[in-house]
Amino acid sequence: MQNKWMCLHLLHLFSTLFFFKLCPICIVPQNQTGDSEFFLLGLSDDPELQTLLFGLFLAMYLVTMLGNLLIILAIISDSHLHTPMYFFLSNLSLADISFSSTTVPKMLVNLQTYSKSITYAGCLTQVTFFSLFASLESLLLAVMAYDRLVAICQPLHYLLIMNSRLCGLCVLLSFLLSLLDSQLHYLMVSQLTFCADVEIPNFFCDPSQLLNLACSDTSTNNILTYFIGVIFGGVPLSGILFSYTRIVSSILRVSSSEGKYKVFSTCGSHLSVVCLFYGTGLGVYLSSTVSSSLRKGAVASVVYTVVTPMVNPFIYSLRNRDIKSALWRVIRRIA
């Protein structure tokens, strides 16, 4: 059983790295906009503030990488954590690393060099990977909610239902659906026509903002964007809400308050991450529609794209004794 979980970890890691290697070959501009200049306006134009922002975001990025890598190493190295819940958690940590790496390195380069430019191919690459890993995280959170549902509502059949084959299939299917989502976003953006200079009021190429900046008609693309959002965002959220509705009803049937707390504590960390991910995502959407300041929307995007991947490891490690003990063992080995 332990060998199966180890193979699944390695298979998913290699498949992700293989995709990273091949995807840039596929992202070739097929648009006359390829010679246009794209500019990421970022968070501030003040040179002194940019130096401060560089140090802040570099520290946050390093914490994100270190925290999520430690979670992955702890789960792989500890045989007691070779269970479905921690298998999904390791994949979520890998998705967090990839999600943050899509936007933050380019922002750090621009802050360090006081440059705002990004190539058309680079912008398409950001759109593709941003959509891929945002969708992957959403789907993994839905799968983890189902895992908690089975663990609480059918504890005696948990390992029989959530076997290694089903877990591997869930992660693979999540990745393939996310890949489909990313390719749809890539096709939409690559068919747009942009003017000579495109100034994006953000620190990364946000697909929704690119639609607003296009010179060509985007009515069809807007409809398709809402449709994709409902499918890849609304459906996983509905699955999470359904799972927790069943979980809450199961908890209410427990007579003792101690038993209720024990049952709910098994999914408290996941529920916190779900609220953080969807709460910040909804906040970004509302800030972009309500606020007239585009820079405020960029600041709200920081919470969604930078802060959330950074705090996820802390949420799981602080609320989980098994993870904490495994992390200390990994840190002692490294030290």
XYZ file of C-alpha atoms in Angstrom:
335
model
C 0.000 0.000 0.000
C 2.833 2.399 0.899
C 4.574 1.666 -2.410
C 1.366 2.501 -4.286
C 1.104 5.906 -2.598
C 4.794 6.599 -3.286
C 4.332 5.724 -6.967
C 1.293 8.005 -7.201
C 3.283 10.904 -5.703
C 6.148 10.413 -8.151
C 3.820 9.920 -11.148
C 1.979 13.170 -10.495
C 5.225 15.064 -9.893
C 6.784 13.809 -13.129
C 3.617 14.493 -15.132
C 3.564 18.099 -13.867
C 7.236 18.629 -14.673
C 6.735 17.043 -18.104
C 3.883 19.459 -18.790
C 6.024 22.409 -17.684
C 8.695 21.300 -20.150
C 6.424 20.855 -23.152
C 3.836 23.579 -22.660
C 6.004 26.524 -23.793
C 6.375 24.772 -27.134
C 2.613 24.795 -27.510
C 2.227 28.471 -26.560
C 3.187 30.151 -29.799
C 1.393 33.380 -30.670
C -1.016 32.919 -33.544
C -2.068 36.576 -33.624
C -0.881 39.766 -35.253
C -0.660 41.151 -31.695
C 2.622 39.277 -31.279
C 4.633 42.456 -31.960
C 2.626 44.621 -29.538
C 4.099 45.761 -26.246
C 2.463 44.613 -23.022
C 3.042 46.396 -19.714
C 2.220 45.159 -16.206
C 1.493 48.314 -14.210
C 1.946 46.447 -10.916
C 1.069 47.806 -7.490
C 2.985 51.116 -7.395
C 5.060 53.506 -9.515
C 7.077 54.810 -6.569
C 10.718 53.556 -6.914
C 11.269 53.529 -3.125
C 8.068 51.591 -2.561
C 9.044 49.126 -5.302
C 12.197 48.247 -3.369
C 10.100 47.579 -0.281
C 7.612 45.525 -2.294
C 10.439 43.465 -3.785
C 11.716 42.468 -0.344
C 8.202 41.749 0.927
C 7.111 39.574 -1.997
C 10.454 37.786 -2.174
C 10.078 36.819 1.487
C 6.467 35.697 0.940
C 7.439 33.651 -2.116
C 10.279 31.913 -0.261
C 7.954 31.128 2.657
C 5.408 29.721 0.194
C 7.998 27.500 -1.484
C 9.574 26.333 1.783
C 6.298 25.693 3.594
C 4.680 23.691 0.802
C 7.873 21.755 0.025
C 8.164 20.783 3.701
C 4.562 19.551 3.656
C 5.308 17.403 0.583
C 8.568 16.031 2.062
C 6.888 15.278 5.390
C 4.085 13.314 3.721
C 6.423 11.375 1.426
C 8.931 10.519 4.165
C 6.445 9.451 6.863
C 4.728 6.125 6.170
C 1.959 6.983 8.667
C 0.866 9.801 6.354
C 0.449 7.595 3.281
C -3.328 7.917 3.412
C -5.841 9.473 0.973
C -6.218 12.712 2.948
C -2.485 13.442 2.986
C -2.059 12.282 -0.607
C -4.526 14.981 -1.677
C -2.839 17.482 0.650
C 0.549 16.889 -0.982
C -0.982 17.498 -4.409
C -2.630 20.675 -3.100
C 0.772 21.870 -1.852
C 2.283 21.158 -5.275
C -0.545 23.126 -6.899
C 0.106 26.026 -4.473
C 3.791 26.100 -5.401
C 2.947 26.105 -9.114
C 0.162 28.682 -8.712
C 2.456 31.125 -6.899
C 5.338 30.476 -9.327
C 3.127 31.495 -12.246
C 2.941 35.165 -11.249
C 5.391 36.066 -8.459
C 8.795 35.497 -10.215
C 7.892 37.831 -13.092
C 6.642 40.432 -10.630
C 9.942 40.205 -8.692
C 11.961 40.630 -11.893
C 9.940 43.696 -12.869
C 10.312 45.222 -9.402
C 14.062 44.602 -9.356
C 14.715 45.958 -12.856
C 12.115 48.776 -12.623
C 10.615 47.384 -15.817
C 6.956 46.791 -16.539
C 7.168 45.003 -19.882
C 6.145 41.433 -20.659
C 6.134 39.753 -24.060
C 2.966 38.571 -25.761
C 4.120 34.947 -25.494
C 4.961 35.490 -21.824
C 1.516 36.912 -21.194
C -0.131 33.920 -22.885
C 2.023 31.604 -20.778
C 0.858 33.323 -17.585
C -2.776 33.110 -18.677
C -2.405 29.397 -19.398
C -0.660 28.411 -16.173
C -2.742 30.741 -14.001
C -5.963 29.146 -15.282
C -4.465 25.654 -14.984
C -3.413 25.840 -11.349
C -6.347 27.956 -10.141
C -8.730 25.365 -11.581
C -6.604 22.490 -10.236
C -6.717 23.919 -6.715
C -10.485 24.336 -6.920
C -10.983 20.741 -8.085
C -8.566 19.327 -5.486
C -10.456 21.121 -2.717
C -13.676 19.505 -3.978
C -12.019 16.064 -4.011
C -10.724 16.633 -0.476
C -14.241 17.567 0.661
C -15.537 14.265 -0.737
C -12.703 12.471 1.067
C -13.783 14.036 4.381
C -17.413 13.120 3.625
C -16.535 9.454 3.200
C -14.260 9.469 6.259
C -16.989 10.900 8.532
C -20.154 9.373 7.108
C -18.751 5.934 6.196
C -15.697 5.423 8.451
C -15.808 1.610 8.327
C -15.642 1.555 4.527
C -13.311 4.553 4.164
C -10.155 2.742 3.038
C -12.193 0.432 0.819
C -13.872 3.347 -0.987
C -10.911 5.740 -1.055
C -8.418 3.213 -2.401
C -5.196 4.194 -4.136
C -6.663 3.639 -7.609
C -9.616 5.981 -6.991
C -7.366 8.635 -5.399
C -4.948 8.550 -8.316
C -7.862 8.726 -10.771
C -9.333 11.753 -8.949
C -6.044 13.664 -9.124
C -5.465 12.718 -12.755
C -9.000 13.728 -13.726
C -8.604 17.031 -11.842
C -5.387 17.733 -13.736
C -6.924 16.899 -17.123
C -9.980 19.081 -16.487
C -7.712 21.913 -15.354
C -5.645 21.468 -18.503
C -8.838 21.775 -20.558
C -9.733 24.963 -18.682
C -6.284 26.455 -19.307
C -6.407 25.659 -23.015
C -9.829 27.286 -23.327
C -8.474 30.460 -21.723
C -5.411 30.319 -23.969
C -7.549 29.997 -27.107
C -9.797 32.872 -26.039
C -6.914 35.269 -25.360
C -4.880 34.238 -28.410
C -7.783 35.116 -30.705
C -8.064 38.661 -29.343
C -6.671 41.698 -31.136
C -4.870 44.291 -29.022
C -3.804 47.855 -29.724
C -0.188 49.000 -29.999
C 0.444 49.400 -26.251
C -1.453 47.278 -23.736
C -1.275 48.483 -20.132
C -2.538 45.809 -17.735
C -3.494 47.282 -14.328
C -2.130 44.317 -12.413
C 1.131 42.499 -11.639
C 0.236 39.549 -13.895
C -1.766 38.903 -17.054
C -5.267 38.499 -15.668
C -7.492 36.884 -18.355
C -10.540 38.977 -17.415
C -8.577 42.232 -17.683
C -7.132 41.212 -21.043
C -10.677 40.810 -22.349
C -11.476 44.358 -21.231
C -8.349 45.736 -22.934
C -8.883 44.025 -26.300
C -9.704 46.114 -29.361
C -11.794 43.357 -30.963
C -15.329 42.318 -30.048
C -15.319 40.242 -26.817
C -19.039 39.572 -26.326
C -18.689 35.880 -27.217
C -15.574 35.563 -25.093
C -17.335 37.121 -22.090
C -20.163 34.604 -22.350
C -17.652 31.770 -22.636
C -15.734 33.124 -19.628
C -18.840 33.067 -17.436
C -19.658 29.567 -18.675
C -16.147 28.317 -17.862
C -16.330 29.993 -14.443
C -19.578 28.216 -13.633
C -18.243 24.834 -14.746
C -14.754 24.932 -13.220
C -15.549 27.148 -10.230
C -19.235 26.784 -9.446
C -19.495 22.998 -9.821
C -16.558 22.233 -7.439
C -17.940 24.767 -4.939
C -21.371 23.117 -5.155
C -19.731 19.749 -4.487
C -17.953 21.189 -1.447
C -21.177 22.697 -0.089
C -23.033 19.417 -0.623
C -20.288 17.456 1.148
C -20.256 19.763 4.151
C -24.043 19.762 4.332
C -23.892 15.992 4.713
C -20.996 16.282 7.171
C -22.840 18.809 9.365
C -25.979 16.674 9.407
C -23.840 13.712 10.449
C -22.162 15.740 13.214
C -25.524 16.890 14.576
C -26.505 13.258 15.119
C -23.563 12.775 17.481
C -24.849 13.018 21.066
C -21.811 14.246 23.020
C -20.225 17.652 22.473
C -16.781 16.058 22.731
C -17.672 13.644 19.951
C -18.936 16.503 17.764
C -15.687 18.421 18.249
C -13.601 15.332 17.474
C -15.512 14.672 14.249
C -15.438 18.291 13.115
C -11.734 18.718 13.923
C -10.871 16.211 11.170
C -12.106 18.647 8.506
C -11.478 22.005 10.209
C -8.232 22.687 8.324
C -9.770 21.884 4.970
C -12.779 24.085 5.685
C -10.437 26.969 6.597
C -8.537 26.607 3.299
C -11.811 26.442 1.336
C -13.088 29.644 2.965
C -9.763 31.378 2.325
C -9.524 30.288 -1.330
C -13.106 31.008 -2.374
C -13.479 33.982 -0.023
C -10.466 35.811 -1.464
C -11.465 34.825 -5.010
C -14.930 36.285 -4.453
C -13.337 39.365 -2.889
C -11.191 39.918 -5.992
C -14.258 39.619 -8.227
C -16.348 42.016 -6.118
C -13.519 44.548 -5.816
C -13.076 44.599 -9.583
C -16.805 45.140 -10.209
C -17.588 47.563 -7.366
C -14.391 49.629 -7.077
C -13.513 52.136 -9.799
C -9.811 51.949 -8.910
C -8.020 49.310 -10.970
C -5.011 49.386 -8.616
C -7.277 48.332 -5.715
C -8.216 45.283 -7.757
C -4.521 44.489 -8.141
C -4.027 44.728 -4.367
C -6.960 42.375 -3.839
C -5.384 39.933 -6.308
C -2.296 39.753 -4.077
C -4.352 38.064 -1.357
C -5.733 35.534 -3.819
C -2.533 34.678 -5.707
C 0.226 35.235 -3.126
C -1.129 35.159 0.426
C -3.405 32.116 0.086
C -0.692 29.687 -1.160
C 1.606 30.989 1.599
C -0.744 30.445 4.549
C -2.137 27.040 3.497
C 0.840 25.094 4.966
C 0.477 26.969 8.259
C -3.231 26.148 8.447
C -2.624 22.433 7.982
C 0.489 22.206 10.157
C -0.845 24.231 13.099
C -4.100 22.274 13.294
C -2.711 18.803 12.638
C -0.507 16.937 15.121
C 0.555 14.289 12.593
C 1.803 16.930 10.155
C 3.579 18.861 12.912
C 5.435 15.788 14.179
C 6.376 14.735 10.629
C 7.610 18.265 9.854
C 9.828 18.310 12.929
C 11.343 14.984 11.899
C 12.089 16.342 8.413
C 13.596 19.553 9.833
C 15.813 17.552 12.238
C 17.042 15.399 9.352
C 17.867 18.471 7.269
C 19.558 20.236 10.167
